[in-house]
């Protein structure tokens, strides 16, 4: 499979008065089309910053980003917005829905931005794909957390992006509901969508094919995982509720 994402010496610095926060400090990642990746790391390690940059919501302070053959790190805001609309769907921990608007209208938002003529049909189809066809005309305020997240996923996939970026998508859900949300990501991945999920939860992280662990704006581990590794990690989770700050070595280091 072709490289879908390639970032080279990715750096993001925030100037805060006298100090510089190195949110990302020279990150290199290559991601192939169709991968399912989880990103883990302690709070403040740079996960959300990385997701923002991967999602073309912001540009790096330094470094290059190749997305689907285009050098997007040097594009204008306008060009970035077009790429983002076409290629990327976002899912957030807090759903980010418009509370008083129906599910189907929430899902339509990216199609309006893309100035697509037909919005209703694809939006209803996206809701059906996440099992919420019957709730299309309800508002998020009438829905459970799991249903809200499914609306957010429908919104993320309505324009048929190649990539789904999800920043702690199960963080506000109970584990059973979180598991249902993960099943939707698995189905999307089986259909060919590249899925990248940030998570603190070991049970979520090990569902990916590859785990990237971050600390202090850098990658400290990046490797493919197998069933033996999964079983070992889930065994450990009985004693530790969340990921250790430094992940253990991956079972099968990825060839770079
Ligand atoms: P994570 O998602 O892993 O918790 P973040 O990417 O949100 O980490 O943050 C990484 C570091 O960058 C933290 O030290 C955070 O305080 C800092 N940071 C993130 N966004 C900004 C910003 N807009 N301005 C200044 N500092 C920021
Ligand atoms: Mg974060």
mmCIF file of C-alpha atoms and ligand atoms in Angstrom:
data_model
loop_
_atom_site.group_PDB
_atom_site.id
_atom_site.type_symbol
_atom_site.label_atom_id
_atom_site.label_comp_id
_atom_site.label_asym_id
_atom_site.label_seq_id
_atom_site.Cartn_x
_atom_site.Cartn_y
_atom_site.Cartn_z
ATOM 1 C CA UNK A 1 0.000 0.000 0.000
ATOM 2 C CA UNK A 2 1.117 3.529 -0.720
ATOM 3 C CA UNK A 3 2.239 5.958 1.964
ATOM 4 C CA UNK A 4 -0.728 8.099 2.878
ATOM 5 C CA UNK A 5 0.988 10.232 5.513
ATOM 6 C CA UNK A 6 4.633 11.105 5.857
ATOM 7 C CA UNK A 7 5.836 13.630 8.404
ATOM 8 C CA UNK A 8 9.461 14.541 8.632
ATOM 9 C CA UNK A 9 11.074 16.322 11.624
ATOM 10 C CA UNK A 10 7.702 17.685 12.670
ATOM 11 C CA UNK A 11 8.069 20.421 15.243
ATOM 12 C CA UNK A 12 5.521 22.653 16.963
ATOM 13 C CA UNK A 13 6.661 25.291 19.398
ATOM 14 C CA UNK A 14 4.391 27.629 21.324
ATOM 15 C CA UNK A 15 5.891 30.829 22.640
ATOM 16 C CA UNK A 16 4.440 31.579 26.083
ATOM 17 C CA UNK A 17 5.981 34.855 27.220
ATOM 18 C CA UNK A 18 9.585 34.050 28.048
ATOM 19 C CA UNK A 19 9.332 30.304 27.600
ATOM 20 C CA UNK A 20 8.965 28.080 24.584
ATOM 21 C CA UNK A 21 6.731 25.019 24.908
ATOM 22 C CA UNK A 22 7.998 22.245 22.654
ATOM 23 C CA UNK A 23 4.653 20.538 22.042
ATOM 24 C CA UNK A 24 6.223 18.504 19.216
ATOM 25 C CA UNK A 25 9.937 18.125 18.942
ATOM 26 C CA UNK A 26 11.129 16.435 15.762
ATOM 27 C CA UNK A 27 8.551 13.748 15.055
ATOM 28 C CA UNK A 28 8.856 11.338 12.115
ATOM 29 C CA UNK A 29 5.971 9.070 11.141
ATOM 30 C CA UNK A 30 5.001 7.224 7.984
ATOM 31 C CA UNK A 31 1.496 5.816 7.713
ATOM 32 C CA UNK A 32 0.217 3.586 4.940
ATOM 33 C CA UNK A 33 -3.273 3.648 3.561
ATOM 34 C CA UNK A 34 -5.576 1.350 5.530
ATOM 35 C CA UNK A 35 -3.614 1.294 8.798
ATOM 36 C CA UNK A 36 -5.291 1.361 12.214
ATOM 37 C CA UNK A 37 -3.062 3.229 14.652
ATOM 38 C CA UNK A 38 -3.385 4.263 18.268
ATOM 39 C CA UNK A 39 -1.382 7.077 19.826
ATOM 40 C CA UNK A 40 -0.774 6.972 23.562
ATOM 41 C CA UNK A 41 1.158 8.996 26.103
ATOM 42 C CA UNK A 42 0.756 11.004 29.289
ATOM 43 C CA UNK A 43 -1.255 14.207 29.351
ATOM 44 C CA UNK A 44 0.770 17.041 27.781
ATOM 45 C CA UNK A 45 2.950 14.703 25.696
ATOM 46 C CA UNK A 46 1.800 16.291 22.422
ATOM 47 C CA UNK A 47 -0.891 13.900 21.199
ATOM 48 C CA UNK A 48 -3.556 16.511 20.449
ATOM 49 C CA UNK A 49 -1.011 18.830 18.857
ATOM 50 C CA UNK A 50 0.029 15.983 16.564
ATOM 51 C CA UNK A 51 -3.605 15.228 15.701
ATOM 52 C CA UNK A 52 -4.275 18.904 14.911
ATOM 53 C CA UNK A 53 -1.314 19.003 12.567
ATOM 54 C CA UNK A 54 -2.143 15.662 10.950
ATOM 55 C CA UNK A 55 -5.671 16.992 10.491
ATOM 56 C CA UNK A 56 -4.437 20.131 8.690
ATOM 57 C CA UNK A 57 -6.024 22.343 11.349
ATOM 58 C CA UNK A 58 -2.663 23.977 11.917
ATOM 59 C CA UNK A 59 0.818 24.093 10.425
ATOM 60 C CA UNK A 60 4.057 22.933 12.023
ATOM 61 C CA UNK A 61 6.718 25.411 13.206
ATOM 62 C CA UNK A 62 9.181 23.328 11.216
ATOM 63 C CA UNK A 63 9.223 20.073 9.308
ATOM 64 C CA UNK A 64 7.373 18.619 6.349
ATOM 65 C CA UNK A 65 4.029 16.928 5.974
ATOM 66 C CA UNK A 66 3.214 14.906 2.888
ATOM 67 C CA UNK A 67 -0.425 13.876 2.710
ATOM 68 C CA UNK A 68 -1.576 11.637 -0.109
ATOM 69 C CA UNK A 69 1.249 12.884 -2.323
ATOM 70 C CA UNK A 70 0.843 16.602 -1.539
ATOM 71 C CA UNK A 71 3.214 18.703 0.552
ATOM 72 C CA UNK A 72 0.550 20.189 2.844
ATOM 73 C CA UNK A 73 2.893 21.680 5.452
ATOM 74 C CA UNK A 74 3.511 24.641 3.193
ATOM 75 C CA UNK A 75 -0.029 25.250 1.953
ATOM 76 C CA UNK A 76 -2.088 28.384 2.584
ATOM 77 C CA UNK A 77 -5.020 28.298 5.011
ATOM 78 C CA UNK A 78 -7.427 28.158 2.109
ATOM 79 C CA UNK A 79 -5.666 25.224 0.464
ATOM 80 C CA UNK A 80 -5.453 23.444 3.829
ATOM 81 C CA UNK A 81 -9.186 23.832 4.354
ATOM 82 C CA UNK A 82 -9.866 22.176 1.010
ATOM 83 C CA UNK A 83 -7.547 19.247 1.749
ATOM 84 C CA UNK A 84 -9.054 18.847 5.220
ATOM 85 C CA UNK A 85 -12.579 18.774 3.851
ATOM 86 C CA UNK A 86 -11.779 16.201 1.212
ATOM 87 C CA UNK A 87 -9.496 13.826 3.040
ATOM 88 C CA UNK A 88 -10.013 13.999 6.795
ATOM 89 C CA UNK A 89 -12.800 13.309 9.283
ATOM 90 C CA UNK A 90 -12.492 14.314 12.943
ATOM 91 C CA UNK A 91 -13.969 12.784 16.068
ATOM 92 C CA UNK A 92 -13.466 14.486 19.451
ATOM 93 C CA UNK A 93 -13.802 13.394 23.048
ATOM 94 C CA UNK A 94 -16.563 15.943 23.664
ATOM 95 C CA UNK A 95 -18.427 15.188 20.398
ATOM 96 C CA UNK A 96 -18.570 18.909 19.381
ATOM 97 C CA UNK A 97 -22.117 18.750 18.036
ATOM 98 C CA UNK A 98 -24.614 21.579 17.691
ATOM 99 C CA UNK A 99 -26.941 20.789 20.595
ATOM 100 C CA UNK A 100 -30.244 22.119 19.275
ATOM 101 C CA UNK A 101 -29.896 20.913 15.716
ATOM 102 C CA UNK A 102 -31.078 17.500 14.536
ATOM 103 C CA UNK A 103 -28.601 14.678 14.016
ATOM 104 C CA UNK A 104 -29.060 14.770 10.254
ATOM 105 C CA UNK A 105 -28.321 18.505 10.128
ATOM 106 C CA UNK A 106 -25.250 18.062 12.347
ATOM 107 C CA UNK A 107 -23.978 15.376 9.989
ATOM 108 C CA UNK A 108 -24.574 17.636 6.976
ATOM 109 C CA UNK A 109 -22.198 20.360 8.144
ATOM 110 C CA UNK A 110 -19.082 19.178 6.220
ATOM 111 C CA UNK A 111 -21.165 18.877 3.043
ATOM 112 C CA UNK A 112 -22.288 22.484 3.380
ATOM 113 C CA UNK A 113 -18.668 23.560 3.736
ATOM 114 C CA UNK A 114 -17.818 21.534 0.647
ATOM 115 C CA UNK A 115 -20.727 23.278 -1.119
ATOM 116 C CA UNK A 116 -22.177 19.926 -2.090
ATOM 117 C CA UNK A 117 -25.599 20.136 -3.715
ATOM 118 C CA UNK A 118 -27.062 16.996 -2.146
ATOM 119 C CA UNK A 119 -26.709 16.876 1.611
ATOM 120 C CA UNK A 120 -29.717 15.056 3.035
ATOM 121 C CA UNK A 121 -29.293 11.639 1.430
ATOM 122 C CA UNK A 122 -25.593 11.192 2.205
ATOM 123 C CA UNK A 123 -26.189 12.443 5.761
ATOM 124 C CA UNK A 124 -28.974 9.914 6.336
ATOM 125 C CA UNK A 125 -26.778 7.193 4.845
ATOM 126 C CA UNK A 126 -23.914 8.105 7.192
ATOM 127 C CA UNK A 127 -26.278 7.935 10.163
ATOM 128 C CA UNK A 128 -27.476 4.523 9.012
ATOM 129 C CA UNK A 129 -23.877 3.359 8.765
ATOM 130 C CA UNK A 130 -23.386 4.077 12.466
ATOM 131 C CA UNK A 131 -26.747 2.493 13.369
ATOM 132 C CA UNK A 132 -28.582 5.748 14.056
ATOM 133 C CA UNK A 133 -30.922 6.021 11.075
ATOM 134 C CA UNK A 134 -33.893 5.900 13.432
ATOM 135 C CA UNK A 135 -32.601 8.895 15.439
ATOM 136 C CA UNK A 136 -31.939 11.198 12.468
ATOM 137 C CA UNK A 137 -34.457 13.830 13.546
ATOM 138 C CA UNK A 138 -33.572 13.897 17.219
ATOM 139 C CA UNK A 139 -31.215 16.497 18.648
ATOM 140 C CA UNK A 140 -28.017 15.655 20.553
ATOM 141 C CA UNK A 141 -29.641 16.999 23.734
ATOM 142 C CA UNK A 142 -32.083 14.076 23.487
ATOM 143 C CA UNK A 143 -29.333 11.497 23.052
ATOM 144 C CA UNK A 144 -27.013 9.395 25.201
ATOM 145 C CA UNK A 145 -23.247 9.907 25.088
ATOM 146 C CA UNK A 146 -22.780 6.887 22.848
ATOM 147 C CA UNK A 147 -25.436 8.119 20.423
ATOM 148 C CA UNK A 148 -23.845 11.567 20.332
ATOM 149 C CA UNK A 149 -20.487 10.066 19.502
ATOM 150 C CA UNK A 150 -22.091 8.025 16.741
ATOM 151 C CA UNK A 151 -23.574 11.229 15.276
ATOM 152 C CA UNK A 152 -20.090 12.748 15.435
ATOM 153 C CA UNK A 153 -18.667 9.735 13.599
ATOM 154 C CA UNK A 154 -21.406 10.012 10.966
ATOM 155 C CA UNK A 155 -20.398 13.661 10.524
ATOM 156 C CA UNK A 156 -16.752 12.609 10.215
ATOM 157 C CA UNK A 157 -17.470 10.065 7.462
ATOM 158 C CA UNK A 158 -20.194 11.835 5.505
ATOM 159 C CA UNK A 159 -17.762 13.301 2.967
ATOM 160 C CA UNK A 160 -16.069 9.880 2.653
ATOM 161 C CA UNK A 161 -12.607 10.867 3.869
ATOM 162 C CA UNK A 162 -9.575 8.604 3.552
ATOM 163 C CA UNK A 163 -8.546 9.292 7.137
ATOM 164 C CA UNK A 164 -10.394 9.402 10.449
ATOM 165 C CA UNK A 165 -8.626 11.187 13.301
ATOM 166 C CA UNK A 166 -10.187 10.570 16.706
ATOM 167 C CA UNK A 167 -8.831 12.315 19.831
ATOM 168 C CA UNK A 168 -9.863 10.273 22.896
ATOM 169 C CA UNK A 169 -13.189 9.300 21.285
ATOM 170 C CA UNK A 170 -14.154 6.960 24.140
ATOM 171 C CA UNK A 171 -12.854 9.189 26.942
ATOM 172 C CA UNK A 172 -16.321 10.374 27.995
ATOM 173 C CA UNK A 173 -18.072 7.029 27.589
ATOM 174 C CA UNK A 174 -18.498 3.977 29.792
ATOM 175 C CA UNK A 175 -16.459 0.986 28.672
ATOM 176 C CA UNK A 176 -19.352 -0.891 27.054
ATOM 177 C CA UNK A 177 -20.426 2.127 25.008
ATOM 178 C CA UNK A 178 -16.773 2.809 24.206
ATOM 179 C CA UNK A 179 -16.497 -0.719 22.858
ATOM 180 C CA UNK A 180 -19.469 -0.112 20.522
ATOM 181 C CA UNK A 181 -17.772 3.026 19.243
ATOM 182 C CA UNK A 182 -14.564 1.055 18.662
ATOM 183 C CA UNK A 183 -16.542 -1.496 16.619
ATOM 184 C CA UNK A 184 -17.596 1.319 14.276
ATOM 185 C CA UNK A 185 -13.962 2.360 13.817
ATOM 186 C CA UNK A 186 -13.070 -1.259 13.064
ATOM 187 C CA UNK A 187 -15.816 -1.460 10.432
ATOM 188 C CA UNK A 188 -14.626 1.772 8.818
ATOM 189 C CA UNK A 189 -11.072 0.458 8.799
ATOM 190 C CA UNK A 190 -12.207 -2.809 7.195
ATOM 191 C CA UNK A 191 -13.854 -0.686 4.507
ATOM 192 C CA UNK A 192 -10.435 0.873 3.782
ATOM 193 C CA UNK A 193 -10.422 4.023 5.914
ATOM 194 C CA UNK A 194 -7.157 4.813 7.700
ATOM 195 C CA UNK A 195 -7.956 5.258 11.408
ATOM 196 C CA UNK A 196 -5.784 7.097 13.947
ATOM 197 C CA UNK A 197 -6.994 7.179 17.539
ATOM 198 C CA UNK A 198 -5.542 8.925 20.583
ATOM 199 C CA UNK A 199 -6.338 7.092 23.791
ATOM 200 C CA UNK A 200 -5.319 6.679 27.428
ATOM 201 C CA UNK A 201 -7.037 3.312 27.704
ATOM 202 C CA UNK A 202 -4.986 0.187 27.168
ATOM 203 C CA UNK A 203 -8.061 -1.804 26.119
ATOM 204 C CA UNK A 204 -8.600 0.703 23.313
ATOM 205 C CA UNK A 205 -4.944 1.146 22.335
ATOM 206 C CA UNK A 206 -4.301 -2.564 21.796
ATOM 207 C CA UNK A 207 -7.154 -2.834 19.304
ATOM 208 C CA UNK A 208 -4.983 -1.048 16.758
ATOM 209 C CA UNK A 209 -2.448 -2.767 14.499
ATOM 210 C CA UNK A 210 0.238 -0.341 15.544
ATOM 211 C CA UNK A 211 0.820 1.773 18.633
ATOM 212 C CA UNK A 212 2.785 5.021 18.747
ATOM 213 C CA UNK A 213 3.758 6.165 22.246
ATOM 214 C CA UNK A 214 4.708 9.783 22.918
ATOM 215 C CA UNK A 215 6.498 11.623 25.680
ATOM 216 C CA UNK A 216 7.528 15.277 25.879
ATOM 217 C CA UNK A 217 6.717 15.948 22.234
ATOM 218 C CA UNK A 218 8.661 12.964 20.941
ATOM 219 C CA UNK A 219 7.907 9.437 19.864
ATOM 220 C CA UNK A 220 9.343 6.938 22.313
ATOM 221 C CA UNK A 221 7.875 3.769 20.774
ATOM 222 C CA UNK A 222 6.385 2.953 17.403
ATOM 223 C CA UNK A 223 5.580 -0.602 16.529
ATOM 224 C CA UNK A 224 3.135 -3.136 15.188
ATOM 225 C CA UNK A 225 1.341 -5.268 17.759
ATOM 226 C CA UNK A 226 0.169 -8.866 17.681
ATOM 227 C CA UNK A 227 -2.225 -11.062 19.667
ATOM 228 C CA UNK A 228 0.402 -12.146 22.197
ATOM 229 C CA UNK A 229 1.241 -8.522 22.969
ATOM 230 C CA UNK A 230 -2.453 -7.682 23.239
ATOM 231 C CA UNK A 231 -3.094 -10.522 25.685
ATOM 232 C CA UNK A 232 -0.110 -9.519 27.810
ATOM 233 C CA UNK A 233 -1.160 -5.883 27.943
ATOM 234 C CA UNK A 234 -4.778 -6.664 28.766
ATOM 235 C CA UNK A 235 -3.580 -8.983 31.526
ATOM 236 C CA UNK A 236 -1.594 -6.122 32.998
ATOM 237 C CA UNK A 237 -4.559 -3.819 32.779
ATOM 238 C CA UNK A 238 -6.282 -5.666 35.595
ATOM 239 C CA UNK A 239 -3.756 -4.138 37.949
ATOM 240 C CA UNK A 240 -3.171 -0.793 36.213
ATOM 241 C CA UNK A 241 -6.231 1.143 35.025
ATOM 242 C CA UNK A 242 -4.425 3.174 32.393
ATOM 243 C CA UNK A 243 -1.341 3.094 30.246
ATOM 244 C CA UNK A 244 2.021 3.341 31.956
ATOM 245 C CA UNK A 245 3.760 6.612 31.209
ATOM 246 C CA UNK A 246 6.392 4.761 29.233
ATOM 247 C CA UNK A 247 4.878 1.955 27.214
ATOM 248 C CA UNK A 248 6.657 -1.367 27.266
ATOM 249 C CA UNK A 249 8.532 -2.333 24.112
ATOM 250 C CA UNK A 250 6.313 -3.408 21.271
ATOM 251 C CA UNK A 251 6.184 -7.064 20.392
ATOM 252 C CA UNK A 252 7.198 -6.556 16.800
ATOM 253 C CA UNK A 253 9.097 -3.367 15.997
ATOM 254 C CA UNK A 254 7.954 -1.849 12.754
ATOM 255 C CA UNK A 255 10.425 -1.810 9.882
ATOM 256 C CA UNK A 256 11.143 1.747 8.852
HETATM 257 P P1 LIG B 1 -1.796 15.952 24.977
HETATM 258 O O1 LIG B 1 -2.899 15.961 23.978
HETATM 259 O O2 LIG B 1 -0.867 14.793 24.839
HETATM 260 O O3 LIG B 1 -2.308 16.073 26.374
HETATM 261 P P2 LIG B 1 -1.131 18.558 23.884
HETATM 262 O O4 LIG B 1 -0.749 18.326 22.471
HETATM 263 O O5 LIG B 1 -2.499 19.095 24.145
HETATM 264 O O6 LIG B 1 -0.869 17.228 24.724
HETATM 265 O O7 LIG B 1 -0.087 19.572 24.528
HETATM 266 C C1 LIG B 1 1.325 19.388 24.441
HETATM 267 C C2 LIG B 1 2.013 20.562 25.124
HETATM 268 O O8 LIG B 1 1.796 21.754 24.381
HETATM 269 C C3 LIG B 1 1.507 20.832 26.520
HETATM 270 O O9 LIG B 1 2.590 21.274 27.312
HETATM 271 C C4 LIG B 1 0.502 21.959 26.301
HETATM 272 O O10 LIG B 1 0.382 22.746 27.454
HETATM 273 C C5 LIG B 1 1.134 22.716 25.160
HETATM 274 N N1 LIG B 1 0.149 23.390 24.296
HETATM 275 C C6 LIG B 1 -0.809 22.797 23.550
HETATM 276 N N2 LIG B 1 -1.516 23.707 22.858
HETATM 277 C C7 LIG B 1 -0.986 24.915 23.180
HETATM 278 C C8 LIG B 1 -1.279 26.276 22.787
HETATM 279 N N3 LIG B 1 -2.257 26.561 21.926
HETATM 280 N N4 LIG B 1 -0.523 27.256 23.335
HETATM 281 C C9 LIG B 1 0.466 26.970 24.201
HETATM 282 N N5 LIG B 1 0.802 25.729 24.604
HETATM 283 C C10 LIG B 1 0.080 24.703 24.093
HETATM 284 MG MG1 LIG B 2 -4.971 15.883 24.234
#
